[in-house]
C-alpha positions as a printed NumPy array, in Angstrom:
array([[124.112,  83.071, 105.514],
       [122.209,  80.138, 103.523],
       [118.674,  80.104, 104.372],
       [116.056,  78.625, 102.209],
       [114.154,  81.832, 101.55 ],
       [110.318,  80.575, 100.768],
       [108.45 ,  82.095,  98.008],
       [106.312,  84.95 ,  97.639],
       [102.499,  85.858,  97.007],
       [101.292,  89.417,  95.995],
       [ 98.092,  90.155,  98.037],
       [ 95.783,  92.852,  98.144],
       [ 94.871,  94.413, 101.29 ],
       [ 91.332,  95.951, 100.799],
       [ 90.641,  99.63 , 102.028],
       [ 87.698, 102.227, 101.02 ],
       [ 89.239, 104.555,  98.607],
       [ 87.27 , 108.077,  98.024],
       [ 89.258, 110.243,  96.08 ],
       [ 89.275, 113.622,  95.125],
       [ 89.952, 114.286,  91.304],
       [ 89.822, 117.9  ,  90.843],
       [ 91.876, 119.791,  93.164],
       [ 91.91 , 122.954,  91.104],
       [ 87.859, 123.357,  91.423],
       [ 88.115, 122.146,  94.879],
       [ 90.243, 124.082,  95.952],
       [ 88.404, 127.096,  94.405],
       [ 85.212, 126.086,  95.563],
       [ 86.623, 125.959,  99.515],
       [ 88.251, 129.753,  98.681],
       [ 84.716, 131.127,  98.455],
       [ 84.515, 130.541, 102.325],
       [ 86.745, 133.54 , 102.54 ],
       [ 84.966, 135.848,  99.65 ],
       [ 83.709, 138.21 , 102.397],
       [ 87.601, 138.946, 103.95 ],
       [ 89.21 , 141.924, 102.292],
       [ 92.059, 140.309, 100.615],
       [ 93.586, 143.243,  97.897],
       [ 97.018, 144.051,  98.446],
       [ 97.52 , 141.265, 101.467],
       [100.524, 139.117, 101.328],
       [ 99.878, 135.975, 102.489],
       [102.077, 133.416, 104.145],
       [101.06 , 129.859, 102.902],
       [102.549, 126.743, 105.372],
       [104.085, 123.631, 103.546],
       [105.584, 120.921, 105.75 ],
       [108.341, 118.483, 105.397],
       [105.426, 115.582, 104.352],
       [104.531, 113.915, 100.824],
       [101.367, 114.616, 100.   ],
       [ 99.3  , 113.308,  97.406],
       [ 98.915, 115.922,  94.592],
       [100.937, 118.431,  96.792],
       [102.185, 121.06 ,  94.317],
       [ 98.25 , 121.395,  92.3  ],
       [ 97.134, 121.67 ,  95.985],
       [ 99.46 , 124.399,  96.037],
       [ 99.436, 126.007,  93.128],
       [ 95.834, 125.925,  92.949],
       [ 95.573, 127.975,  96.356],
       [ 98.325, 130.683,  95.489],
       [ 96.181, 131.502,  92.24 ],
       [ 92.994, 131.242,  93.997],
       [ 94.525, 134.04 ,  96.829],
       [ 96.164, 136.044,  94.133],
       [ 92.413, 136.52 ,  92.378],
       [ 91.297, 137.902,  94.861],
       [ 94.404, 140.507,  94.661],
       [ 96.535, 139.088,  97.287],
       [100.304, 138.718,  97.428],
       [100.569, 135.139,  98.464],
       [103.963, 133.079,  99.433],
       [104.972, 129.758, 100.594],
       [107.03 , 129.5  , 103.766],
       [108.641, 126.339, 104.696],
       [107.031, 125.283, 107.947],
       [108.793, 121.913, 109.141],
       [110.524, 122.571, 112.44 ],
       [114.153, 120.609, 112.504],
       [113.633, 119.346, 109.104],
       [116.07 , 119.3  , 106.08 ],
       [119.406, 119.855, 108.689],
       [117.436, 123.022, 110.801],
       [118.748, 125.026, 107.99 ],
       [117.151, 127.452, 105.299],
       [119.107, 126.101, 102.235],
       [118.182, 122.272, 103.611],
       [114.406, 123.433, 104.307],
       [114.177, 125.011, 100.627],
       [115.695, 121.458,  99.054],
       [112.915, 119.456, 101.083],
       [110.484, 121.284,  99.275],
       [112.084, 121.143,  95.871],
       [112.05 , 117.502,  96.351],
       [108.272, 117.526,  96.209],
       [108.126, 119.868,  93.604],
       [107.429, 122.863,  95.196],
       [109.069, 125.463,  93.576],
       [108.581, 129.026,  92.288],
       [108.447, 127.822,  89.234],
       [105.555, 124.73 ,  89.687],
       [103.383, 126.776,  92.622],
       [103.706, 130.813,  90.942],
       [104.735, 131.604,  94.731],
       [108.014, 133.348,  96.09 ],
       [109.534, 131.118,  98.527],
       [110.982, 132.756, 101.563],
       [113.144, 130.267, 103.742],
       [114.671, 131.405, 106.849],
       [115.558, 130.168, 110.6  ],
       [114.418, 133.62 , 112.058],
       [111.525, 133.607, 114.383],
       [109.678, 135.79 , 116.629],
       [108.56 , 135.009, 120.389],
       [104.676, 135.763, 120.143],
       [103.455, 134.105, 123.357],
       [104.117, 132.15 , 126.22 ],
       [102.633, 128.779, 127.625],
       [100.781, 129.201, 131.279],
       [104.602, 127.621, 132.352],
       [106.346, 130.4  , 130.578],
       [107.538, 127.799, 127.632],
       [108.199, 130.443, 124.582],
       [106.122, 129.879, 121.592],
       [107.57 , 131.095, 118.028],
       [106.589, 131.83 , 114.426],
       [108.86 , 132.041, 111.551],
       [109.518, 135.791, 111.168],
       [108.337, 135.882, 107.552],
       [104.83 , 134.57 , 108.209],
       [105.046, 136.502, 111.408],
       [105.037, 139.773, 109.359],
       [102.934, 138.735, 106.615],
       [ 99.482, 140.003, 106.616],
       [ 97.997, 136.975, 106.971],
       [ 98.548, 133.107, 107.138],
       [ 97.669, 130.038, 105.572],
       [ 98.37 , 127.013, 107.868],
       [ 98.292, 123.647, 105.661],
       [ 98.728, 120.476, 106.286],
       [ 98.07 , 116.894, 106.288],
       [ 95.724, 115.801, 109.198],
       [ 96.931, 111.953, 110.277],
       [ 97.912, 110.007, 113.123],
       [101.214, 110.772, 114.96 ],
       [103.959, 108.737, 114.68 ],
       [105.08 , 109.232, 118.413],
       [101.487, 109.877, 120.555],
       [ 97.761, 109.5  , 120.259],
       [ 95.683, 112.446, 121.61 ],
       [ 92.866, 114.662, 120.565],
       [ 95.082, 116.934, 117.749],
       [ 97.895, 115.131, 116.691],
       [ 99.607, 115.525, 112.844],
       [ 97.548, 118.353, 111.032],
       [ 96.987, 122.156, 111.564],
       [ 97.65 , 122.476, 115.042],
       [100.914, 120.857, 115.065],
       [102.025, 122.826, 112.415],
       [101.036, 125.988, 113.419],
       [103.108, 125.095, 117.158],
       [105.71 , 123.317, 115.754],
       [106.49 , 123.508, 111.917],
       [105.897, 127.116, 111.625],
       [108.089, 127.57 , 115.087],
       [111.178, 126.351, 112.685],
       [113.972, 124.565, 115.036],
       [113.584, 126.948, 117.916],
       [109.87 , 126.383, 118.6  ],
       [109.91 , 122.869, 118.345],
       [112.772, 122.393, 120.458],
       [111.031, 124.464, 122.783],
       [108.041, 122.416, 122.736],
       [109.532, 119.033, 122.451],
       [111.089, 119.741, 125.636],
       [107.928, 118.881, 127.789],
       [107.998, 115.488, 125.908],
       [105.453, 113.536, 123.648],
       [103.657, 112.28 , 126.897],
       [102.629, 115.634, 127.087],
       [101.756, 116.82 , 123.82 ],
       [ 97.712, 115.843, 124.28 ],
       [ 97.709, 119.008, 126.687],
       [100.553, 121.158, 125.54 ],
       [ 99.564, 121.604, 121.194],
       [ 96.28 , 122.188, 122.379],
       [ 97.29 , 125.024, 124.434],
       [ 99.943, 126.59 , 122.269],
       [ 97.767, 126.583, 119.145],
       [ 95.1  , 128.407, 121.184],
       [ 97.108, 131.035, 122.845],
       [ 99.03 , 131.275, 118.63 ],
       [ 95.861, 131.364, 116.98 ],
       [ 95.265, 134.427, 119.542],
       [ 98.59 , 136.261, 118.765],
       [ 99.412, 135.375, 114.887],
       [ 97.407, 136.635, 111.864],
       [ 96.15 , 132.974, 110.869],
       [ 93.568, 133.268, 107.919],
       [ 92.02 , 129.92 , 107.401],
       [ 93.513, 126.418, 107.943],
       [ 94.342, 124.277, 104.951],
       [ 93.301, 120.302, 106.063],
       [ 94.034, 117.497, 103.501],
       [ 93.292, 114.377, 104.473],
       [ 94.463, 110.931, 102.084],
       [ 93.477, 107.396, 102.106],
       [ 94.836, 104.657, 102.511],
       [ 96.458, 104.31 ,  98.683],
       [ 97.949, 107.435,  99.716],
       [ 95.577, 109.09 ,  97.324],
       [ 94.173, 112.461,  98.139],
       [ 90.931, 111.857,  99.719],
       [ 89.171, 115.705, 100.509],
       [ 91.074, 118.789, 101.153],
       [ 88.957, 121.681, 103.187],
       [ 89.173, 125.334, 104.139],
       [ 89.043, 126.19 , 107.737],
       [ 88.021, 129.674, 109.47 ],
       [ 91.209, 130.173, 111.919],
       [ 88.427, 130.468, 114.765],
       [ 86.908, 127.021, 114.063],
       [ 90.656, 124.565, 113.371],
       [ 90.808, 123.65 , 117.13 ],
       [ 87.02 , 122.341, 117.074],
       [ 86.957, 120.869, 112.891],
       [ 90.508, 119.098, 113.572],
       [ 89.127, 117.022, 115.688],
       [ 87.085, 115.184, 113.804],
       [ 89.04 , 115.229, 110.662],
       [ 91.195, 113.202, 112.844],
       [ 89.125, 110.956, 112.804],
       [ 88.267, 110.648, 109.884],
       [ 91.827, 110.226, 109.047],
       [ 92.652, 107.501, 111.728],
       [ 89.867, 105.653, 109.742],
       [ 91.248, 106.1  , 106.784],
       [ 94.788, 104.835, 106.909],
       [ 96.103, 101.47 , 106.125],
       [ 97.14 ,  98.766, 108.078],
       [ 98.957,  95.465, 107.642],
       [ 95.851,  92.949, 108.159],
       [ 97.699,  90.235, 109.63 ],
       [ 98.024,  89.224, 113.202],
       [101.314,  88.387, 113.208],
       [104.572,  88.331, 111.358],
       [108.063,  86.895, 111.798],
       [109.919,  88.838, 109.344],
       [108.881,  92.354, 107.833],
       [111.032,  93.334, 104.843],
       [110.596,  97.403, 104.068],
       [112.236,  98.233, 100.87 ],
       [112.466, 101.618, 102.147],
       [112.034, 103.985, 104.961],
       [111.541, 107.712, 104.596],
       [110.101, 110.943, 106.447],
       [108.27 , 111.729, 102.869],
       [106.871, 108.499, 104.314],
       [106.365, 109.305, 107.988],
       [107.341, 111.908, 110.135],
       [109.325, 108.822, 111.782],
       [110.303, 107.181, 108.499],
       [108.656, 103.858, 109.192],
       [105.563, 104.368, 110.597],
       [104.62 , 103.124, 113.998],
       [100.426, 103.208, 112.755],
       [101.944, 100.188, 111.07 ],
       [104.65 ,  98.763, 112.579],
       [103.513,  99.688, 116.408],
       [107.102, 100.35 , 117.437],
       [106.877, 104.368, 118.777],
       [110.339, 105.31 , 119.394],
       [108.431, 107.53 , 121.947],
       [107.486, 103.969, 123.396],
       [104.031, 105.219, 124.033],
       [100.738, 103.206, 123.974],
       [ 98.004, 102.908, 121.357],
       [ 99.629, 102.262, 118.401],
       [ 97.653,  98.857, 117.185],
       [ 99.53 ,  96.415, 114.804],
       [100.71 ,  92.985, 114.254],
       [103.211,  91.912, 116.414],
       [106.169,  91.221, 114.221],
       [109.604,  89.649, 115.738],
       [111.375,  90.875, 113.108],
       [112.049,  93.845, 111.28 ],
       [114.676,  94.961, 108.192],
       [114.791,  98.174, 106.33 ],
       [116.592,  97.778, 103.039],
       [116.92 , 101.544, 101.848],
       [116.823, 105.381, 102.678],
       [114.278, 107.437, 100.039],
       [115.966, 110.339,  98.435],
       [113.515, 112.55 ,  99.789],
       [114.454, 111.709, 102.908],
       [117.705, 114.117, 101.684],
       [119.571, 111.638, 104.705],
       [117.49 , 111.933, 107.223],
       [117.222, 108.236, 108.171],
       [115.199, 108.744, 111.419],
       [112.88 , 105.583, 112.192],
       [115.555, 103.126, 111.48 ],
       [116.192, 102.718, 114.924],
       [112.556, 100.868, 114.921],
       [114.218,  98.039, 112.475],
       [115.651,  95.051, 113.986],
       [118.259,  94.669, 110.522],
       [119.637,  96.522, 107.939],
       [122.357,  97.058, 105.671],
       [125.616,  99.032, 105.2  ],
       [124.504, 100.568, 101.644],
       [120.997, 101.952, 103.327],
       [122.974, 103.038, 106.618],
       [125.578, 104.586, 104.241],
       [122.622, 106.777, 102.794],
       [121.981, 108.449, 105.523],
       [123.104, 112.291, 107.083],
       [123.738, 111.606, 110.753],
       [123.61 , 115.115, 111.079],
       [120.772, 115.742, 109.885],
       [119.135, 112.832, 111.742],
       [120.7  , 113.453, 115.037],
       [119.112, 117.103, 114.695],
       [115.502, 115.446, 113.902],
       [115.967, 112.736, 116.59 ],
       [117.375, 115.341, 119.429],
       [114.494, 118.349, 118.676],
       [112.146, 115.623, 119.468],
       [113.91 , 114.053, 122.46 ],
       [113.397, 110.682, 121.332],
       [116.665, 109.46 , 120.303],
       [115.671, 105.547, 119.768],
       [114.662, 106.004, 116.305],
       [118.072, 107.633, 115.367],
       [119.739, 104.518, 116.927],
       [121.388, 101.63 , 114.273],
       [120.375,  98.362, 114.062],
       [122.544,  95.262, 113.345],
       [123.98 ,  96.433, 110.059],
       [124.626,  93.18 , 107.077],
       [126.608,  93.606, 103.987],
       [123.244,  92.721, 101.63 ],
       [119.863,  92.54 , 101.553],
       [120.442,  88.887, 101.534],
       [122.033,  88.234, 104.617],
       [119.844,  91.164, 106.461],
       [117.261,  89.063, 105.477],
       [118.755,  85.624, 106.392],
       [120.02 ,  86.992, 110.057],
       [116.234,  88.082, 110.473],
       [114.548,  84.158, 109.823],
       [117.786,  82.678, 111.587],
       [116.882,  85.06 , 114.472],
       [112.999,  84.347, 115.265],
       [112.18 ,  82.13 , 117.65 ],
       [110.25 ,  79.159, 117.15 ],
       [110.197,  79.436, 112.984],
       [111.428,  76.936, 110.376],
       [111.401,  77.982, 106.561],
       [108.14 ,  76.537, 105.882],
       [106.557,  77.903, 108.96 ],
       [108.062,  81.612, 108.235],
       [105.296,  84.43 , 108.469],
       [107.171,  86.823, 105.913],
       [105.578,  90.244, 104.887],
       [107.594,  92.374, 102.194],
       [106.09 ,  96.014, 101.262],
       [107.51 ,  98.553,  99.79 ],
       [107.125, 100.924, 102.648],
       [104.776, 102.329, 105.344],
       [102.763, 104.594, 103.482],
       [102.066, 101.695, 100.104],
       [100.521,  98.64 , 101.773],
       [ 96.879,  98.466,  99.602],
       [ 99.934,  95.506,  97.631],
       [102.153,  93.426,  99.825],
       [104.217,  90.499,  99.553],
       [103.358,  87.428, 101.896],
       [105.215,  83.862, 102.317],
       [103.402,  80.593, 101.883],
       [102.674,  80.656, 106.035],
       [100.487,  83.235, 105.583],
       [ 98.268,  82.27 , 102.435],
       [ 95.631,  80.196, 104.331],
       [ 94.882,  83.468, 106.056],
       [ 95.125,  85.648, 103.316],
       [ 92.281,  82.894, 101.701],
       [ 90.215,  83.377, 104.969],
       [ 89.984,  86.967, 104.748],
       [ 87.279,  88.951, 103.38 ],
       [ 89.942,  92.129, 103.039],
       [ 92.812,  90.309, 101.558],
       [ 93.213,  88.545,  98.146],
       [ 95.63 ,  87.324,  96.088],
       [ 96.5  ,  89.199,  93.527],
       [ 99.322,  86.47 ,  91.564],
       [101.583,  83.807,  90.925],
       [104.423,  83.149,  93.7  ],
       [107.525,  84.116,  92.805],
       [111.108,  83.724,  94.222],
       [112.837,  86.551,  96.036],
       [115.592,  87.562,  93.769],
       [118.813,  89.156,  94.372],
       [121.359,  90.248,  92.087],
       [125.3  ,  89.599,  92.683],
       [125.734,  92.077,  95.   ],
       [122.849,  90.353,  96.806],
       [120.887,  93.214,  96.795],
       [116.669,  92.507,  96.835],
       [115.661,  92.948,  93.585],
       [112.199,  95.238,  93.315],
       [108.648,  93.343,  92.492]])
């Protein structure tokens, strides 16, 4: 497994970067949309999904004291489909991975399978809602709007997804998943409009981030304007993300993979390998790809590492095929579940990758390392790459080369 590994530059990739600093009087300001609804004595189901989210448990917290001002009884229903095993004990311990808690958000939690059939599709395909919310006076559907991981279409990661999907638990999204991602452009569309008609949905929640994966704006939706506003937060948010700015790479080395990272742990807005295999996913084409670790959020759900090309036996070893196989098979894509050529170290992962490229030599090797799909504003590039990097008005280098360095188990060290 010798290979003269070449060093590495850190570059900057260059994005916009609006942020939003204070969520609490944000947050507060967007409530007074709904001053005029009659709120005393409601309980109120609030929607968090399986995603990280910048700033996540203020977001939160700041919108169960905001409801409970105004007298209502508000808690926080986990809303994430298949996630955390398609159990309630494994849905409750995504959450407390983020931080949500009773304790950090001032909100019962109420995890449960349980769902109710509220409506149908036109081809009698059920549509669900978790019980809980179901019975709740009204509903708070959050989430992050962002591109899909799996399909490009008019709604794609945001309200309307989790309103048909998340907030369906396991037996709605199976259900939907069933007509396939090359469907979904028609099908959320349709079940969020026939939900929205059938379930008590208050306002819509929409956060949008940047590309540091800060949080960029966060706004209040009236439940009879999400299928019109998402729209165009989508965009918004499509503009918004980052990218790897090169246009090509041999060898991409991902420290880690994660679905607090992506709903398919290593992003296909970056990578361009959908394990749906659908078009319009734009990236560099890279020959090579090796995913060196699981993230503990992830709680073993190692989906997406069936897009990598190489990995490991101590990031394989991480992960809950269980859990996985129940993410991969409620979405009917089972490629990103699949295993890739598994290498004792990061070393020789990395090694079988350059040996494996065609048409490379050590000092020709495009190499990108970064840290993972979601943190690319800082990324790791081989000498190959540099004269590009110094043509580029979005890239710049950002210090000394340095060697890769692994310790003597041969695992990568971190930058």
């Amino acid at each position: 497994m010798d290979y003269p590994f070449p060093p590495l530059t850190p570059v900057d990739q260059h994005f916009d970067r609006p942020r939003l600093s204070d969520i609490e009087a944000r947050v507060r300001s967007e409530l007074e949309k709904v001053d005029n609804a009659d709120l005393d004595g409601k309980s109120i189901a609030i929607t968090v999904g399986s995603r990280g989210i910048a700033g996540l448990v203020e977001i939160v917290a700041a919108l169960v004291a905001g409801l409970r001002s105004k007298g209502a009884h508000p808690f926080i229903v986990p809303a994430m489909g298949s996630h955390g095993g398609a159990t309630a004990e494994g849905q409750l311990k995504v959450l407390a991975g983020y931080g949500i808690t009773e304790a950090s958000t001032g909100a019962e939690i109420r995890s449960s399978m349980e769902v109710v059939e509220v409506a149908r599709l036109p081809d009698g395909t059920p549509l669900y809602t978790d019980r809980n919310a179901f019975e709740a006076d009204a509903i708070v559907v959050m989430n992050k709007v962002k591109p899909h991981a799996d399909f490009k279409a008019r709604y794609e990661s945001g309200l309307v997804k989790m309103l048909s999907i998340g907030l369906a638990k396991h037996k709605g999204a199976v259900a939907l998943h069933s007509h396939g991602f090359a469907r979904f452009n028609a099908v959320l569309p349709q079940a969020a409009e026939a939900l929205l008609e059938q379930v008590p949905v208050l306002f819509g929640l929409a956060i949008l981030e940047n590309a540091f994966d800060d949080l960029m704006d966060l706004e209040i939706i009236p439940a009879d304007r999400i299928m019109e506003r998402e729209k165009a937060l989508l965009e918004t948010a499509k503009n918004s993300i980052g990218r790897l700015l090169f246009p090509e790479i041999d060898v991409l080395i991902v420290d880690e993979i994660g679905k607090n990272i992506s709903g398919e742990g290593l992003d296909p807005n970056v990578t361009g390998r959908p394990g749906s295999g659908l078009p319009g996913f734009d990236a560099p084409s890279i020959q090579k790809i090796v995913a060196l670790d699981v993230t503990p959020q992830s709680h073993g759900n190692g989906v997406g590492i069936g897009s990598a090309d190489i990995s490991t036996r101590a990031c394989v070893e991480k992960i809950d095929l269980g859990a996985m196989y129940t993410n991969a098979i409620t979405a009917t894509i089972l490629a990103p579940a699949k295993l890739p050529m598994v290498l004792e170290t990061d070393h020789d992962a990395i090694a079988v990758a350059l040996k494996t490229c065609n048409l490379v030599t050590p000092p020709t090797a495009k190499i990108v390392r970064i840290k993972n799909t979601l943190e690319i504003h800082r990324v790791w590039v081989s000498p190959a790459l540099l004269d590009h990097v110094h043509a580029s008005e979005t890239l710049s280098v950002a210090g000394a080369a340095s060697e890769m360095v692994f310790d003597a188990a041969g695992r990568l060290l971190s930058k």
